[in-house]
Structures are given as structure tokens and as C-alpha cells.
Amino acid sequence: PVFCTSCCRTQHNLLPLHRIEQWNGMFFQESSLRQAGLVVHLGHRGKPCLAGGYQDRGVPNDFEEDWEDLEEHAGPPHLTAPKDRSCLTVVHTSGVHFCDVRYCNCPGSKDSHLQLACANLFPATTKQPRTAFTFQMLDEFIQDNVECGTSAMNFYSKLRRNTSNAFPHLVPDRYQEMLQVSRIWRLLKLMKWQGFHEGSPDPGSGKLVLFCPACPQPGVNISTDEDINLSKYIVVLFTKCAPADQSGKLEIF
């Protein structure tokens, strides 16, 4: 559908990671919701904070970044990382987005990284976050890695292509951040599956391993009687198997 700029912001108030195009008088060219003036408000279901007075929780003036994504005017506006402190780089399944984020400033409000987590955004750092990854993107990466053997580098290259198939090299590089966050995400999911939560003691050795119901477990799926012949349960451990094809998928026992 075609909207005016104001209606486009209204329709995407809760969908800030959609990709849009803008009519330039001759054809529709790639643009972004940030260029359309969309602002993402956290803590109030997309509405501005009632406390008002936007408090900058971004990078302080004396903070010197170790990298620069692009030089000024080096590429299309929707691919250029803004210098604004309120701008958050969000990595989603559809690619890399730049969002103007306003945090809740109500008394007793959560820290900025916790507000992002409540919005299904995993910040790359807990202090002054400037980059975040959506939960959906992290889950998709794990699935692609497990089922398809996709490496982190290839997965992020795909996200760059999703952002701009013509200029993938101009998309900001968040590969290192994705490596760190994906490791933490895997660990958190394992701890959740095993019943660990905030306040629980640290998991001991082997406590995060998934239980295998097919393996012989004395007292669980086999009897603990001393007279029982365990050889019939562990014979599979000593069974020879050889792949019948070069891919190693078809096995003969």
C-alpha cells in the first residue's frame, strides 16, 4: 500500500523494522522509517513517555569510538549509520536497521539495556547500548547453524544482502557483536531449558546437557537389579557401523 509520510509513521508505529520505499518523483527508491521520522518509544507500548524530557542515555561526549562505519555521504542515506546518540543499530532477520529510540524516564524505570530486552531486543552491551539484535534473528541464526551448518560470517553476509543487495559492503559491520551476543543467547536458552533462572546457583559440570531418553540410565529406564544383564543395553556402544555413501548419511549396522 501507498501512504503519505504521516500515515506511514502511524501504520508502522509498532512495526519499526519494516522496509519501505519512497517516491522521488520518478520512481520508488529505497528508504527507511527513520528517514520518514519514525521514533521508537519504549516502555509505553509505542507511545511517548509520560514523564517527558527525553534523557540521553547514549554515548557521552567524551566517548571515543574505535571504529567508523562509513564516511559522511559515502553511501545511500538509508545505509549510513547516523551520528545521533539516540540512534540504535538493530540487526533483524530482514537486515540492519537504524532506529531513533526514546527510553522511558518514569521514576523507577529500568535501565536502557533492560528496556531493550523487554522489547525483544538483545543489546550488544549493558552500558550505553548502540547496537541490538532481535530475539527472532538470534533464534534464526541458531536454527541455520544447527540444521544448515551456516557459519556466523555467512549468516551475517546474508543479512547484509537482505539490507542492500546492490551495496552489501556499505552495510555496517556488526559481525563481532553478533558472535558475542549469539554465544550468550545460546547459554541463556540452555539455562532456561534446564530450569535455571535469576537467583539460581551456578550450574555445575554437566548440568546443561540435554537428557537423552534412549541412553541406558540405571534407575531411570533400566532396572538397578544386580542380577540384570546390562550387556543387552550397551551392545549398541560396540556395534560396528559403516557409511554406505560418501555423504555418511546412509549407515549399515
PDB file of C-alpha atoms in Angstrom:
ATOM      1  CA  PRO A   1       0.000   0.000   0.000  1.00  0.00           C
ATOM      2  CA  VAL A   2       0.986   3.608  -0.588  1.00  0.00           C
ATOM      3  CA  PHE A   3       0.887   6.075   2.324  1.00  0.00           C
ATOM      4  CA  CYS A   4       1.801   9.662   2.896  1.00  0.00           C
ATOM      5  CA  THR A   5       4.695  10.227   5.297  1.00  0.00           C
ATOM      6  CA  SER A   6       2.451  10.885   8.300  1.00  0.00           C
ATOM      7  CA  CYS A   7       0.274   7.822   7.708  1.00  0.00           C
ATOM      8  CA  CYS A   8       3.381   5.712   7.097  1.00  0.00           C
ATOM      9  CA  ARG A   9       4.666   6.610  10.547  1.00  0.00           C
ATOM     10  CA  THR A  10       1.288   5.830  12.104  1.00  0.00           C
ATOM     11  CA  GLN A  11       0.966   2.456  10.383  1.00  0.00           C
ATOM     12  CA  HIS A  12       4.482   1.430  11.415  1.00  0.00           C
ATOM     13  CA  ASN A  13       4.407   2.739  14.960  1.00  0.00           C
ATOM     14  CA  LEU A  14       4.722  -0.811  16.317  1.00  0.00           C
ATOM     15  CA  LEU A  15       6.486  -2.194  13.230  1.00  0.00           C
ATOM     16  CA  PRO A  16       9.733  -0.208  13.137  1.00  0.00           C
ATOM     17  CA  LEU A  17      11.706  -2.931  11.341  1.00  0.00           C
ATOM     18  CA  HIS A  18       9.721  -2.901   8.111  1.00  0.00           C
ATOM     19  CA  ARG A  19      11.436  -1.776   4.926  1.00  0.00           C
ATOM     20  CA  ILE A  20       9.859   0.964   2.866  1.00  0.00           C
ATOM     21  CA  GLU A  21      10.416   2.799  -0.407  1.00  0.00           C
ATOM     22  CA  GLN A  22       9.957   6.494  -1.110  1.00  0.00           C
ATOM     23  CA  TRP A  23       8.684   8.124  -4.293  1.00  0.00           C
ATOM     24  CA  ASN A  24      11.273  10.590  -5.602  1.00  0.00           C
ATOM     25  CA  GLY A  25       9.177  11.971  -8.441  1.00  0.00           C
ATOM     26  CA  MET A  26      10.333   9.401 -10.977  1.00  0.00           C
ATOM     27  CA  PHE A  27      10.430   6.030  -9.234  1.00  0.00           C
ATOM     28  CA  PHE A  28      10.309   4.374  -5.826  1.00  0.00           C
ATOM     29  CA  GLN A  29      13.733   4.269  -4.202  1.00  0.00           C
ATOM     30  CA  GLU A  30      14.858   2.501  -1.054  1.00  0.00           C
ATOM     31  CA  SER A  31      14.358   4.473   2.120  1.00  0.00           C
ATOM     32  CA  SER A  32      13.853   3.827   5.837  1.00  0.00           C
ATOM     33  CA  LEU A  33      11.302   4.529   8.530  1.00  0.00           C
ATOM     34  CA  ARG A  34      13.889   6.608  10.339  1.00  0.00           C
ATOM     35  CA  GLN A  35      14.088   8.905   7.325  1.00  0.00           C
ATOM     36  CA  ALA A  36      10.304   9.126   7.480  1.00  0.00           C
ATOM     37  CA  GLY A  37      10.595  10.428  11.049  1.00  0.00           C
ATOM     38  CA  LEU A  38       9.536   7.322  12.983  1.00  0.00           C
ATOM     39  CA  VAL A  39      10.605   7.288  16.640  1.00  0.00           C
ATOM     40  CA  VAL A  40      10.531   4.100  18.730  1.00  0.00           C
ATOM     41  CA  HIS A  41       9.244   4.736  22.263  1.00  0.00           C
ATOM     42  CA  LEU A  42      10.000   2.058  24.864  1.00  0.00           C
ATOM     43  CA  GLY A  43       8.026   1.259  27.980  1.00  0.00           C
ATOM     44  CA  HIS A  44       4.634   2.646  26.942  1.00  0.00           C
ATOM     45  CA  ARG A  45       3.517   0.410  24.063  1.00  0.00           C
ATOM     46  CA  GLY A  46       4.830   2.725  21.398  1.00  0.00           C
ATOM     47  CA  LYS A  47       3.614   5.952  23.000  1.00  0.00           C
ATOM     48  CA  PRO A  48       5.908   8.730  24.291  1.00  0.00           C
ATOM     49  CA  CYS A  49       6.944   8.558  27.923  1.00  0.00           C
ATOM     50  CA  LEU A  50       4.527  10.466  30.139  1.00  0.00           C
ATOM     51  CA  ALA A  51       7.453  11.763  32.183  1.00  0.00           C
ATOM     52  CA  GLY A  52       8.640  13.712  29.157  1.00  0.00           C
ATOM     53  CA  GLY A  53      12.037  15.288  28.920  1.00  0.00           C
ATOM     54  CA  TYR A  54      13.956  12.786  26.842  1.00  0.00           C
ATOM     55  CA  GLN A  55      17.029  11.803  28.770  1.00  0.00           C
ATOM     56  CA  ASP A  56      20.009  10.959  26.622  1.00  0.00           C
ATOM     57  CA  ARG A  57      21.288   7.528  27.583  1.00  0.00           C
ATOM     58  CA  GLY A  58      23.532   7.214  24.588  1.00  0.00           C
ATOM     59  CA  VAL A  59      27.243   7.702  24.202  1.00  0.00           C
ATOM     60  CA  PRO A  60      28.692  10.604  26.230  1.00  0.00           C
ATOM     61  CA  ASN A  61      30.626  13.417  24.610  1.00  0.00           C
ATOM     62  CA  ASP A  62      33.996  12.163  25.809  1.00  0.00           C
ATOM     63  CA  PHE A  63      33.422   8.651  24.477  1.00  0.00           C
ATOM     64  CA  GLU A  64      35.656   7.898  21.504  1.00  0.00           C
ATOM     65  CA  GLU A  65      34.599   5.054  19.266  1.00  0.00           C
ATOM     66  CA  ASP A  66      37.252   2.728  17.902  1.00  0.00           C
ATOM     67  CA  TRP A  67      35.592   2.345  14.538  1.00  0.00           C
ATOM     68  CA  GLU A  68      33.619   4.219  11.944  1.00  0.00           C
ATOM     69  CA  ASP A  69      31.146   2.500   9.633  1.00  0.00           C
ATOM     70  CA  LEU A  70      31.145   4.965   6.775  1.00  0.00           C
ATOM     71  CA  GLU A  71      32.496   8.334   5.904  1.00  0.00           C
ATOM     72  CA  GLU A  72      29.965  11.097   5.617  1.00  0.00           C
ATOM     73  CA  HIS A  73      27.969  10.960   2.358  1.00  0.00           C
ATOM     74  CA  ALA A  74      29.801   7.761   1.368  1.00  0.00           C
ATOM     75  CA  GLY A  75      26.637   5.856   0.504  1.00  0.00           C
ATOM     76  CA  PRO A  76      22.831   5.970   0.308  1.00  0.00           C
ATOM     77  CA  PRO A  77      21.248   7.739   3.307  1.00  0.00           C
ATOM     78  CA  HIS A  78      19.341   4.662   4.470  1.00  0.00           C
ATOM     79  CA  LEU A  79      22.622   2.707   4.699  1.00  0.00           C
ATOM     80  CA  THR A  80      24.628   5.374   6.508  1.00  0.00           C
ATOM     81  CA  ALA A  81      24.981   4.966  10.257  1.00  0.00           C
ATOM     82  CA  PRO A  82      23.744   8.235  11.835  1.00  0.00           C
ATOM     83  CA  LYS A  83      25.880  10.055  14.378  1.00  0.00           C
ATOM     84  CA  ASP A  84      22.859  10.817  16.567  1.00  0.00           C
ATOM     85  CA  ARG A  85      23.239   9.400  20.068  1.00  0.00           C
ATOM     86  CA  SER A  86      19.607   8.298  20.137  1.00  0.00           C
ATOM     87  CA  CYS A  87      20.078   6.138  17.032  1.00  0.00           C
ATOM     88  CA  LEU A  88      20.189   2.401  17.664  1.00  0.00           C
ATOM     89  CA  THR A  89      21.515  -0.063  15.106  1.00  0.00           C
ATOM     90  CA  VAL A  90      19.129  -3.027  15.103  1.00  0.00           C
ATOM     91  CA  VAL A  91      20.025  -6.304  13.382  1.00  0.00           C
ATOM     92  CA  HIS A  92      16.921  -8.235  12.332  1.00  0.00           C
ATOM     93  CA  THR A  93      16.158 -11.138  10.009  1.00  0.00           C
ATOM     94  CA  SER A  94      15.332  -8.595   7.304  1.00  0.00           C
ATOM     95  CA  GLY A  95      18.707  -6.884   7.662  1.00  0.00           C
ATOM     96  CA  VAL A  96      20.270  -3.969   9.507  1.00  0.00           C
ATOM     97  CA  HIS A  97      18.073  -1.058  10.563  1.00  0.00           C
ATOM     98  CA  PHE A  98      18.658   2.335  12.174  1.00  0.00           C
ATOM     99  CA  CYS A  99      16.033   3.357  14.720  1.00  0.00           C
ATOM    100  CA  ASP A 100      15.562   6.504  16.775  1.00  0.00           C
ATOM    101  CA  VAL A 101      14.906   5.147  20.263  1.00  0.00           C
ATOM    102  CA  ARG A 102      13.429   7.012  23.231  1.00  0.00           C
ATOM    103  CA  TYR A 103      13.643   5.298  26.610  1.00  0.00           C
ATOM    104  CA  CYS A 104      11.128   5.502  29.431  1.00  0.00           C
ATOM    105  CA  ASN A 105      12.169   8.071  32.050  1.00  0.00           C
ATOM    106  CA  CYS A 106       9.441   7.423  34.613  1.00  0.00           C
ATOM    107  CA  PRO A 107      10.583   7.176  38.259  1.00  0.00           C
ATOM    108  CA  GLY A 108      11.819   3.658  38.888  1.00  0.00           C
ATOM    109  CA  SER A 109      12.136   2.856  35.187  1.00  0.00           C
ATOM    110  CA  LYS A 110      14.509   0.086  34.154  1.00  0.00           C
ATOM    111  CA  ASP A 111      17.943   0.657  32.701  1.00  0.00           C
ATOM    112  CA  SER A 112      18.186   1.134  28.960  1.00  0.00           C
ATOM    113  CA  HIS A 113      19.511  -2.367  28.241  1.00  0.00           C
ATOM    114  CA  LEU A 114      16.640  -3.924  30.234  1.00  0.00           C
ATOM    115  CA  GLN A 115      14.076  -1.807  28.385  1.00  0.00           C
ATOM    116  CA  LEU A 116      15.517  -3.095  25.124  1.00  0.00           C
ATOM    117  CA  ALA A 117      15.273  -6.679  26.385  1.00  0.00           C
ATOM    118  CA  CYS A 118      11.598  -6.121  27.235  1.00  0.00           C
ATOM    119  CA  ALA A 119      11.118  -5.075  23.599  1.00  0.00           C
ATOM    120  CA  ASN A 120      12.674  -8.371  22.372  1.00  0.00           C
ATOM    121  CA  LEU A 121      15.960  -6.648  21.572  1.00  0.00           C
ATOM    122  CA  PHE A 122      19.223  -8.073  22.898  1.00  0.00           C
ATOM    123  CA  PRO A 123      21.723  -5.224  23.408  1.00  0.00           C
ATOM    124  CA  ALA A 124      25.339  -5.742  22.438  1.00  0.00           C
ATOM    125  CA  THR A 125      26.387  -4.138  25.724  1.00  0.00           C
ATOM    126  CA  THR A 126      24.732  -3.344  29.035  1.00  0.00           C
ATOM    127  CA  LYS A 127      26.195   0.166  29.185  1.00  0.00           C
ATOM    128  CA  GLN A 128      25.142   2.805  26.676  1.00  0.00           C
ATOM    129  CA  PRO A 129      23.872   0.313  24.043  1.00  0.00           C
ATOM    130  CA  ARG A 130      24.192   1.433  20.442  1.00  0.00           C
ATOM    131  CA  THR A 131      23.584  -1.961  18.805  1.00  0.00           C
ATOM    132  CA  ALA A 132      20.902  -4.577  19.453  1.00  0.00           C
ATOM    133  CA  PHE A 133      19.822  -7.888  17.926  1.00  0.00           C
ATOM    134  CA  THR A 134      16.235  -9.090  17.766  1.00  0.00           C
ATOM    135  CA  PHE A 135      15.352 -12.338  19.505  1.00  0.00           C
ATOM    136  CA  GLN A 136      13.907 -13.611  16.232  1.00  0.00           C
ATOM    137  CA  MET A 137      17.191 -13.039  14.422  1.00  0.00           C
ATOM    138  CA  LEU A 138      19.194 -14.864  17.123  1.00  0.00           C
ATOM    139  CA  ASP A 139      16.829 -17.849  17.017  1.00  0.00           C
ATOM    140  CA  GLU A 140      17.035 -17.981  13.227  1.00  0.00           C
ATOM    141  CA  PHE A 141      20.833 -17.930  13.344  1.00  0.00           C
ATOM    142  CA  ILE A 142      20.908 -20.879  15.762  1.00  0.00           C
ATOM    143  CA  GLN A 143      18.496 -22.852  13.554  1.00  0.00           C
ATOM    144  CA  ASP A 144      20.511 -22.136  10.407  1.00  0.00           C
ATOM    145  CA  ASN A 145      23.724 -23.023  12.215  1.00  0.00           C
ATOM    146  CA  VAL A 146      22.389 -26.333  13.550  1.00  0.00           C
ATOM    147  CA  GLU A 147      20.322 -27.519  10.581  1.00  0.00           C
ATOM    148  CA  CYS A 148      22.178 -25.996   7.626  1.00  0.00           C
ATOM    149  CA  GLY A 149      25.681 -25.633   9.034  1.00  0.00           C
ATOM    150  CA  THR A 150      25.648 -21.903   8.293  1.00  0.00           C
ATOM    151  CA  SER A 151      28.605 -20.101   9.821  1.00  0.00           C
ATOM    152  CA  ALA A 152      28.212 -16.786  11.602  1.00  0.00           C
ATOM    153  CA  MET A 153      30.125 -14.976   8.861  1.00  0.00           C
ATOM    154  CA  ASN A 154      27.918 -16.383   6.092  1.00  0.00           C
ATOM    155  CA  PHE A 155      24.780 -15.631   8.080  1.00  0.00           C
ATOM    156  CA  TYR A 156      25.754 -12.002   8.581  1.00  0.00           C
ATOM    157  CA  SER A 157      26.695 -11.748   4.904  1.00  0.00           C
ATOM    158  CA  LYS A 158      23.139 -12.849   4.131  1.00  0.00           C
ATOM    159  CA  LEU A 159      21.784 -10.124   6.416  1.00  0.00           C
ATOM    160  CA  ARG A 160      23.894  -7.603   4.541  1.00  0.00           C
ATOM    161  CA  ARG A 161      22.374  -8.809   1.278  1.00  0.00           C
ATOM    162  CA  ASN A 162      18.903  -8.553   2.790  1.00  0.00           C
ATOM    163  CA  THR A 163      19.671  -4.962   3.722  1.00  0.00           C
ATOM    164  CA  SER A 164      21.030  -3.953   0.326  1.00  0.00           C
ATOM    165  CA  ASN A 165      21.654  -6.420  -2.452  1.00  0.00           C
ATOM    166  CA  ALA A 166      23.333  -3.706  -4.527  1.00  0.00           C
ATOM    167  CA  PHE A 167      25.609  -2.289  -1.815  1.00  0.00           C
ATOM    168  CA  PRO A 168      26.179  -5.000   0.824  1.00  0.00           C
ATOM    169  CA  HIS A 169      29.670  -3.646   1.533  1.00  0.00           C
ATOM    170  CA  LEU A 170      28.138  -0.366   2.749  1.00  0.00           C
ATOM    171  CA  VAL A 171      26.050  -2.062   5.442  1.00  0.00           C
ATOM    172  CA  PRO A 172      27.575  -1.545   8.933  1.00  0.00           C
ATOM    173  CA  ASP A 173      29.679  -4.432  10.171  1.00  0.00           C
ATOM    174  CA  ARG A 174      28.279  -5.945  13.356  1.00  0.00           C
ATOM    175  CA  TYR A 175      29.810  -9.391  12.879  1.00  0.00           C
ATOM    176  CA  GLN A 176      31.929  -9.364  16.050  1.00  0.00           C
ATOM    177  CA  GLU A 177      28.998  -8.150  18.139  1.00  0.00           C
ATOM    178  CA  MET A 178      26.803 -10.908  16.708  1.00  0.00           C
ATOM    179  CA  LEU A 179      29.383 -13.545  17.681  1.00  0.00           C
ATOM    180  CA  GLN A 180      29.415 -12.396  21.296  1.00  0.00           C
ATOM    181  CA  VAL A 181      25.657 -11.988  21.624  1.00  0.00           C
ATOM    182  CA  SER A 182      24.875 -15.337  19.946  1.00  0.00           C
ATOM    183  CA  ARG A 183      27.096 -17.169  22.448  1.00  0.00           C
ATOM    184  CA  ILE A 184      25.326 -15.525  25.364  1.00  0.00           C
ATOM    185  CA  TRP A 185      21.948 -16.265  23.753  1.00  0.00           C
ATOM    186  CA  ARG A 186      22.776 -19.977  23.412  1.00  0.00           C
ATOM    187  CA  LEU A 187      23.830 -20.143  27.056  1.00  0.00           C
ATOM    188  CA  LEU A 188      20.691 -18.374  28.258  1.00  0.00           C
ATOM    189  CA  LYS A 189      18.469 -20.750  26.289  1.00  0.00           C
ATOM    190  CA  LEU A 190      20.280 -23.789  27.700  1.00  0.00           C
ATOM    191  CA  MET A 191      19.911 -22.473  31.240  1.00  0.00           C
ATOM    192  CA  LYS A 192      16.224 -21.776  30.655  1.00  0.00           C
ATOM    193  CA  TRP A 193      15.610 -25.278  29.289  1.00  0.00           C
ATOM    194  CA  GLN A 194      17.258 -26.796  32.367  1.00  0.00           C
ATOM    195  CA  GLY A 195      15.233 -24.702  34.815  1.00  0.00           C
ATOM    196  CA  PHE A 196      17.888 -22.191  35.865  1.00  0.00           C
ATOM    197  CA  HIS A 197      16.823 -18.600  36.455  1.00  0.00           C
ATOM    198  CA  GLU A 198      17.997 -15.421  38.108  1.00  0.00           C
ATOM    199  CA  GLY A 199      18.966 -16.223  41.662  1.00  0.00           C
ATOM    200  CA  SER A 200      19.661 -19.898  40.964  1.00  0.00           C
ATOM    201  CA  PRO A 201      23.084 -21.290  41.864  1.00  0.00           C
ATOM    202  CA  ASP A 202      25.573 -21.576  39.050  1.00  0.00           C
ATOM    203  CA  PRO A 203      25.061 -24.786  37.053  1.00  0.00           C
ATOM    204  CA  GLY A 204      27.612 -27.451  37.817  1.00  0.00           C
ATOM    205  CA  SER A 205      29.512 -29.632  35.403  1.00  0.00           C
ATOM    206  CA  GLY A 206      27.154 -31.407  33.007  1.00  0.00           C
ATOM    207  CA  LYS A 207      24.044 -29.680  34.336  1.00  0.00           C
ATOM    208  CA  LEU A 208      23.247 -28.049  30.986  1.00  0.00           C
ATOM    209  CA  VAL A 209      23.425 -31.268  28.957  1.00  0.00           C
ATOM    210  CA  LEU A 210      20.103 -32.351  27.468  1.00  0.00           C
ATOM    211  CA  PHE A 211      18.850 -35.660  28.852  1.00  0.00           C
ATOM    212  CA  CYS A 212      18.829 -38.494  26.314  1.00  0.00           C
ATOM    213  CA  PRO A 213      15.963 -40.936  26.966  1.00  0.00           C
ATOM    214  CA  ALA A 214      17.489 -43.513  24.595  1.00  0.00           C
ATOM    215  CA  CYS A 215      20.724 -43.916  26.541  1.00  0.00           C
ATOM    216  CA  PRO A 216      20.815 -46.555  29.305  1.00  0.00           C
ATOM    217  CA  GLN A 217      20.139 -44.780  32.599  1.00  0.00           C
ATOM    218  CA  PRO A 218      20.215 -47.109  35.631  1.00  0.00           C
ATOM    219  CA  GLY A 219      17.258 -46.337  37.821  1.00  0.00           C
ATOM    220  CA  VAL A 220      15.565 -44.343  35.068  1.00  0.00           C
ATOM    221  CA  ASN A 221      14.916 -46.513  32.020  1.00  0.00           C
ATOM    222  CA  ILE A 222      16.650 -49.743  33.100  1.00  0.00           C
ATOM    223  CA  SER A 223      16.464 -51.743  36.302  1.00  0.00           C
ATOM    224  CA  THR A 224      19.102 -51.421  39.001  1.00  0.00           C
ATOM    225  CA  ASP A 225      18.827 -55.118  39.922  1.00  0.00           C
ATOM    226  CA  GLU A 226      22.326 -56.592  40.393  1.00  0.00           C
ATOM    227  CA  ASP A 227      21.384 -59.756  38.522  1.00  0.00           C
ATOM    228  CA  ILE A 228      20.292 -57.957  35.363  1.00  0.00           C
ATOM    229  CA  ASN A 229      22.397 -58.461  32.261  1.00  0.00           C
ATOM    230  CA  LEU A 230      23.445 -54.975  31.184  1.00  0.00           C
ATOM    231  CA  SER A 231      25.162 -56.248  28.037  1.00  0.00           C
ATOM    232  CA  LYS A 232      21.930 -56.168  26.057  1.00  0.00           C
ATOM    233  CA  TYR A 233      21.539 -52.482  26.874  1.00  0.00           C
ATOM    234  CA  ILE A 234      25.059 -51.419  25.948  1.00  0.00           C
ATOM    235  CA  VAL A 235      25.574 -53.627  22.896  1.00  0.00           C
ATOM    236  CA  VAL A 236      24.857 -50.633  20.675  1.00  0.00           C
ATOM    237  CA  LEU A 237      28.023 -48.987  22.010  1.00  0.00           C
ATOM    238  CA  PHE A 238      30.142 -51.725  20.453  1.00  0.00           C
ATOM    239  CA  THR A 239      28.191 -52.241  17.231  1.00  0.00           C
ATOM    240  CA  LYS A 240      30.221 -51.590  14.105  1.00  0.00           C
ATOM    241  CA  CYS A 241      28.693 -49.234  11.593  1.00  0.00           C
ATOM    242  CA  ALA A 242      29.961 -48.092   8.227  1.00  0.00           C
ATOM    243  CA  PRO A 243      28.615 -45.384   5.911  1.00  0.00           C
ATOM    244  CA  ALA A 244      27.254 -46.737   2.647  1.00  0.00           C
ATOM    245  CA  ASP A 245      27.519 -43.451   0.775  1.00  0.00           C
ATOM    246  CA  GLN A 246      30.112 -40.686   0.590  1.00  0.00           C
ATOM    247  CA  SER A 247      27.950 -38.227   2.499  1.00  0.00           C
ATOM    248  CA  GLY A 248      27.925 -40.548   5.515  1.00  0.00           C
ATOM    249  CA  LYS A 249      24.153 -40.303   5.882  1.00  0.00           C
ATOM    250  CA  LEU A 250      23.193 -43.876   4.936  1.00  0.00           C
ATOM    251  CA  GLU A 251      24.525 -46.244   7.577  1.00  0.00           C
ATOM    252  CA  ILE A 252      24.565 -50.051   7.726  1.00  0.00           C
ATOM    253  CA  PHE A 253      24.683 -51.827  11.093  1.00  0.00           C
TER     254      PHE A 253
END
